[in-house]
């Protein structure tokens, strides 16, 4: 039988240490950045020794990939919850999903920096980023054209997703760039601006979706969802 310390089994302690390193990675990679960080920084943020780091992750790169993986899984759950509780037509579904995603990314802009900015640092990271964005495109196309996404709907979805990614990046770096009130980044720094952005994106999405066959809105993301990472 596994020995219990502090009310936790060895498996639970390992799982907790992994979460500590993942939390630390969001903090370190999302503030200091990939290039400026070290294993020592990550261990310090996690309040764990390097021995525990290497027990769990072969390298700093593996921790980064696992961190982006976790962000993708969290985003997928946000979308699933929004679709499950949203109801209504395509417009209503789009508003629920966009509002939920805005809450997730705006509440913690470090996730934007990790998933969309620091993920450009290496070829392996860029491939993971490409898969993440492709899954967003597939989801958006599926919402836009519930009867079956095609080349046109995927192209339209790609333009929307790419634009949203740039707006999120602008918001995440607004303080660094000393963004003015009328700059793109200010739209997602302030809650009122984010609400306005969600409404605008909902209108944009709905206008584009009118060009595609109408069907019953989905209640789940497509099968090739964000957990493809």
CSV table of C-alpha atoms in Angstrom, one decimal:
chain,number,residue,atom,x,y,z
A,1,UNK,CA,0.0,0.0,0.0
A,2,UNK,CA,1.3,3.5,-0.9
A,3,UNK,CA,2.4,5.5,2.1
A,4,UNK,CA,0.4,8.6,3.0
A,5,UNK,CA,2.0,11.9,4.1
A,6,UNK,CA,0.0,15.0,5.0
A,7,UNK,CA,-3.2,13.2,4.0
A,8,UNK,CA,-1.9,12.6,0.4
A,9,UNK,CA,-0.8,9.5,-1.3
A,10,UNK,CA,2.4,9.4,-3.4
A,11,UNK,CA,0.3,9.6,-6.6
A,12,UNK,CA,-1.5,12.7,-5.3
A,13,UNK,CA,1.7,14.4,-4.3
A,14,UNK,CA,3.2,13.8,-7.7
A,15,UNK,CA,0.0,15.2,-9.4
A,16,UNK,CA,0.1,18.2,-7.1
A,17,UNK,CA,3.8,18.9,-7.9
A,18,UNK,CA,3.0,18.7,-11.6
A,19,UNK,CA,0.2,21.3,-11.2
A,20,UNK,CA,2.6,23.5,-9.2
A,21,UNK,CA,5.1,23.4,-12.1
A,22,UNK,CA,2.4,24.1,-14.6
A,23,UNK,CA,1.1,27.0,-12.6
A,24,UNK,CA,4.7,28.3,-12.3
A,25,UNK,CA,5.2,28.0,-16.0
A,26,UNK,CA,2.2,30.2,-16.7
A,27,UNK,CA,3.6,32.8,-14.4
A,28,UNK,CA,7.2,32.6,-15.6
A,29,UNK,CA,6.7,32.1,-19.3
A,30,UNK,CA,3.7,34.6,-19.2
A,31,UNK,CA,5.7,37.3,-17.6
A,32,UNK,CA,9.5,36.8,-18.0
A,33,UNK,CA,9.0,34.9,-21.3
A,34,UNK,CA,10.6,31.8,-22.8
A,35,UNK,CA,14.0,33.3,-23.7
A,36,UNK,CA,14.5,35.0,-20.3
A,37,UNK,CA,13.5,32.1,-18.1
A,38,UNK,CA,15.5,29.2,-16.6
A,39,UNK,CA,14.7,26.0,-14.8
A,40,UNK,CA,15.8,27.7,-11.6
A,41,UNK,CA,13.2,30.4,-12.2
A,42,UNK,CA,10.5,27.7,-12.7
A,43,UNK,CA,11.5,25.8,-9.5
A,44,UNK,CA,11.6,29.0,-7.5
A,45,UNK,CA,8.1,30.0,-8.7
A,46,UNK,CA,6.8,26.4,-8.0
A,47,UNK,CA,8.6,26.4,-4.6
A,48,UNK,CA,10.0,23.0,-5.5
A,49,UNK,CA,13.6,21.6,-6.0
A,50,UNK,CA,15.2,20.9,-9.4
A,51,UNK,CA,15.1,17.2,-8.5
A,52,UNK,CA,11.3,17.3,-8.6
A,53,UNK,CA,11.4,19.2,-11.9
A,54,UNK,CA,13.4,16.6,-13.7
A,55,UNK,CA,11.3,13.8,-12.1
A,56,UNK,CA,8.4,15.2,-14.0
A,57,UNK,CA,9.7,16.9,-17.1
A,58,UNK,CA,12.8,16.0,-19.1
A,59,UNK,CA,13.4,19.6,-20.1
A,60,UNK,CA,12.1,23.2,-20.0
A,61,UNK,CA,10.7,22.6,-23.5
A,62,UNK,CA,8.6,19.7,-22.3
A,63,UNK,CA,7.1,21.8,-19.5
A,64,UNK,CA,6.3,24.6,-22.0
A,65,UNK,CA,4.5,22.1,-24.3
A,66,UNK,CA,2.6,20.7,-21.3
A,67,UNK,CA,1.6,24.2,-20.2
A,68,UNK,CA,0.2,25.1,-23.6
A,69,UNK,CA,-1.6,21.7,-23.7
A,70,UNK,CA,-3.3,22.6,-20.4
A,71,UNK,CA,-4.3,26.0,-21.7
A,72,UNK,CA,-5.8,24.3,-24.7
A,73,UNK,CA,-7.7,21.8,-22.6
A,74,UNK,CA,-9.0,24.6,-20.4
A,75,UNK,CA,-10.2,26.6,-23.4
A,76,UNK,CA,-11.9,23.5,-24.8
A,77,UNK,CA,-13.8,23.1,-21.5
A,78,UNK,CA,-14.8,26.8,-21.6
A,79,UNK,CA,-16.2,26.3,-25.1
A,80,UNK,CA,-18.0,23.1,-24.2
A,81,UNK,CA,-19.6,24.7,-21.1
A,82,UNK,CA,-20.7,27.8,-23.1
A,83,UNK,CA,-22.3,25.6,-25.8
A,84,UNK,CA,-24.0,23.4,-23.3
A,85,UNK,CA,-25.6,26.3,-21.4
A,86,UNK,CA,-26.0,28.8,-24.2
A,87,UNK,CA,-29.0,27.6,-26.2
A,88,UNK,CA,-30.7,29.7,-28.9
A,89,UNK,CA,-29.7,30.3,-32.5
A,90,UNK,CA,-26.3,30.6,-34.0
A,91,UNK,CA,-26.1,34.2,-33.0
A,92,UNK,CA,-26.8,33.4,-29.3
A,93,UNK,CA,-24.3,30.5,-29.4
A,94,UNK,CA,-21.6,32.8,-30.8
A,95,UNK,CA,-22.2,35.4,-28.1
A,96,UNK,CA,-22.0,32.8,-25.4
A,97,UNK,CA,-18.8,31.3,-26.7
A,98,UNK,CA,-17.1,34.6,-27.4
A,99,UNK,CA,-18.1,36.0,-24.0
A,100,UNK,CA,-16.8,32.9,-22.2
A,101,UNK,CA,-13.5,33.1,-24.2
A,102,UNK,CA,-13.1,36.8,-23.5
A,103,UNK,CA,-13.6,36.1,-19.7
A,104,UNK,CA,-10.9,33.4,-19.8
A,105,UNK,CA,-8.2,35.2,-21.7
A,106,UNK,CA,-8.8,38.7,-20.3
A,107,UNK,CA,-8.9,37.4,-16.7
A,108,UNK,CA,-5.4,36.0,-17.2
A,109,UNK,CA,-3.5,37.6,-20.0
A,110,UNK,CA,-0.5,35.4,-19.2
A,111,UNK,CA,-2.3,32.6,-21.0
A,112,UNK,CA,-2.4,34.8,-24.2
A,113,UNK,CA,1.4,35.4,-24.0
A,114,UNK,CA,2.2,31.7,-23.4
A,115,UNK,CA,-0.2,30.3,-26.1
A,116,UNK,CA,0.0,32.9,-28.8
A,117,UNK,CA,3.3,34.8,-28.3
A,118,UNK,CA,6.0,32.7,-26.6
A,119,UNK,CA,4.8,29.7,-28.6
A,120,UNK,CA,6.6,31.3,-31.6
A,121,UNK,CA,10.0,30.7,-30.0
A,122,UNK,CA,10.9,27.3,-31.5
A,123,UNK,CA,9.8,25.2,-34.5
A,124,UNK,CA,8.2,22.6,-32.1
A,125,UNK,CA,6.3,25.4,-30.3
A,126,UNK,CA,5.2,26.9,-33.5
A,127,UNK,CA,3.7,23.6,-34.7
A,128,UNK,CA,1.8,23.3,-31.5
A,129,UNK,CA,0.5,26.8,-31.9
A,130,UNK,CA,-0.5,26.0,-35.5
A,131,UNK,CA,-2.5,23.0,-34.3
A,132,UNK,CA,-4.2,25.1,-31.5
A,133,UNK,CA,-5.2,27.9,-33.9
A,134,UNK,CA,-6.4,25.3,-36.5
A,135,UNK,CA,-8.7,23.8,-33.9
A,136,UNK,CA,-10.1,27.2,-33.2
A,137,UNK,CA,-10.7,27.7,-36.9
A,138,UNK,CA,-12.4,24.3,-37.1
A,139,UNK,CA,-14.7,25.2,-34.2
A,140,UNK,CA,-15.5,28.6,-35.6
A,141,UNK,CA,-16.3,27.1,-39.1
A,142,UNK,CA,-18.5,24.5,-37.4
A,143,UNK,CA,-20.4,27.1,-35.5
A,144,UNK,CA,-20.7,29.2,-38.7
A,145,UNK,CA,-21.8,26.4,-40.9
A,146,UNK,CA,-23.4,23.7,-38.7
A,147,UNK,CA,-24.6,21.8,-41.7
A,148,UNK,CA,-20.9,21.0,-42.5
A,149,UNK,CA,-17.9,23.2,-42.7
A,150,UNK,CA,-16.4,23.7,-46.2
A,151,UNK,CA,-13.5,25.5,-47.7
A,152,UNK,CA,-15.3,28.9,-47.7
A,153,UNK,CA,-16.4,28.7,-44.1
A,154,UNK,CA,-13.0,27.6,-43.0
A,155,UNK,CA,-11.4,30.5,-44.8
A,156,UNK,CA,-13.9,32.9,-43.2
A,157,UNK,CA,-13.3,31.3,-39.8
A,158,UNK,CA,-9.5,31.6,-40.3
A,159,UNK,CA,-9.8,35.4,-40.9
A,160,UNK,CA,-11.9,35.8,-37.7
A,161,UNK,CA,-9.7,33.6,-35.6
A,162,UNK,CA,-6.5,35.4,-36.8
A,163,UNK,CA,-8.0,38.8,-36.1
A,164,UNK,CA,-9.1,37.8,-32.6
A,165,UNK,CA,-5.7,36.4,-31.8
A,166,UNK,CA,-4.1,39.7,-32.8
A,167,UNK,CA,-6.6,41.6,-30.6
A,168,UNK,CA,-5.8,39.3,-27.7
A,169,UNK,CA,-2.1,39.8,-28.2
A,170,UNK,CA,-2.6,43.6,-28.3
A,171,UNK,CA,-4.5,43.4,-25.1
A,172,UNK,CA,-1.9,41.2,-23.3
A,173,UNK,CA,0.9,43.6,-24.3
A,174,UNK,CA,-1.0,46.9,-23.8
A,175,UNK,CA,0.8,47.8,-20.6
A,176,UNK,CA,4.2,47.0,-22.1
A,177,UNK,CA,3.5,49.2,-25.2
A,178,UNK,CA,1.9,52.0,-23.2
A,179,UNK,CA,-1.3,51.6,-25.2
A,180,UNK,CA,-3.5,54.7,-25.6
A,181,UNK,CA,-7.2,54.6,-24.8
A,182,UNK,CA,-8.0,54.4,-28.5
A,183,UNK,CA,-5.4,51.6,-29.3
A,184,UNK,CA,-6.4,48.1,-30.2
A,185,UNK,CA,-5.1,46.7,-27.0
A,186,UNK,CA,-7.4,48.9,-24.9
A,187,UNK,CA,-10.4,47.0,-26.2
A,188,UNK,CA,-9.5,44.0,-24.1
A,189,UNK,CA,-7.8,45.7,-21.2
A,190,UNK,CA,-11.0,47.2,-19.9
A,191,UNK,CA,-14.1,45.2,-19.2
A,192,UNK,CA,-16.4,47.6,-21.0
A,193,UNK,CA,-14.2,47.5,-24.0
A,194,UNK,CA,-14.2,43.7,-23.9
A,195,UNK,CA,-18.0,43.6,-23.8
A,196,UNK,CA,-18.1,45.9,-26.8
A,197,UNK,CA,-15.6,43.7,-28.6
A,198,UNK,CA,-17.7,40.6,-27.9
A,199,UNK,CA,-20.8,42.3,-29.3
A,200,UNK,CA,-18.9,43.5,-32.4
A,201,UNK,CA,-17.5,40.0,-33.0
A,202,UNK,CA,-21.0,38.5,-32.5
A,203,UNK,CA,-22.4,40.9,-35.2
A,204,UNK,CA,-19.5,40.1,-37.5
A,205,UNK,CA,-19.8,36.4,-37.0
A,206,UNK,CA,-23.5,36.4,-37.6
A,207,UNK,CA,-23.2,38.5,-40.7
A,208,UNK,CA,-20.7,36.0,-42.2
A,209,UNK,CA,-22.7,33.0,-41.1
A,210,UNK,CA,-25.7,34.2,-43.1
A,211,UNK,CA,-23.7,33.3,-46.2
A,212,UNK,CA,-23.8,29.6,-45.3
A,213,UNK,CA,-26.6,27.0,-45.0
A,214,UNK,CA,-28.6,27.4,-41.8
A,215,UNK,CA,-28.9,24.4,-39.5
A,216,UNK,CA,-29.5,23.5,-35.8
A,217,UNK,CA,-26.7,25.1,-33.7
A,218,UNK,CA,-24.2,22.6,-32.3
A,219,UNK,CA,-24.2,21.8,-28.6
A,220,UNK,CA,-20.6,20.5,-28.6
A,221,UNK,CA,-17.4,21.4,-30.5
A,222,UNK,CA,-16.6,19.3,-33.5
A,223,UNK,CA,-14.9,15.9,-33.0
A,224,UNK,CA,-11.5,17.3,-34.1
A,225,UNK,CA,-11.5,19.8,-31.2
A,226,UNK,CA,-8.8,21.5,-29.3
A,227,UNK,CA,-7.6,18.4,-27.5
A,228,UNK,CA,-5.9,17.5,-30.8
A,229,UNK,CA,-2.7,19.1,-29.4
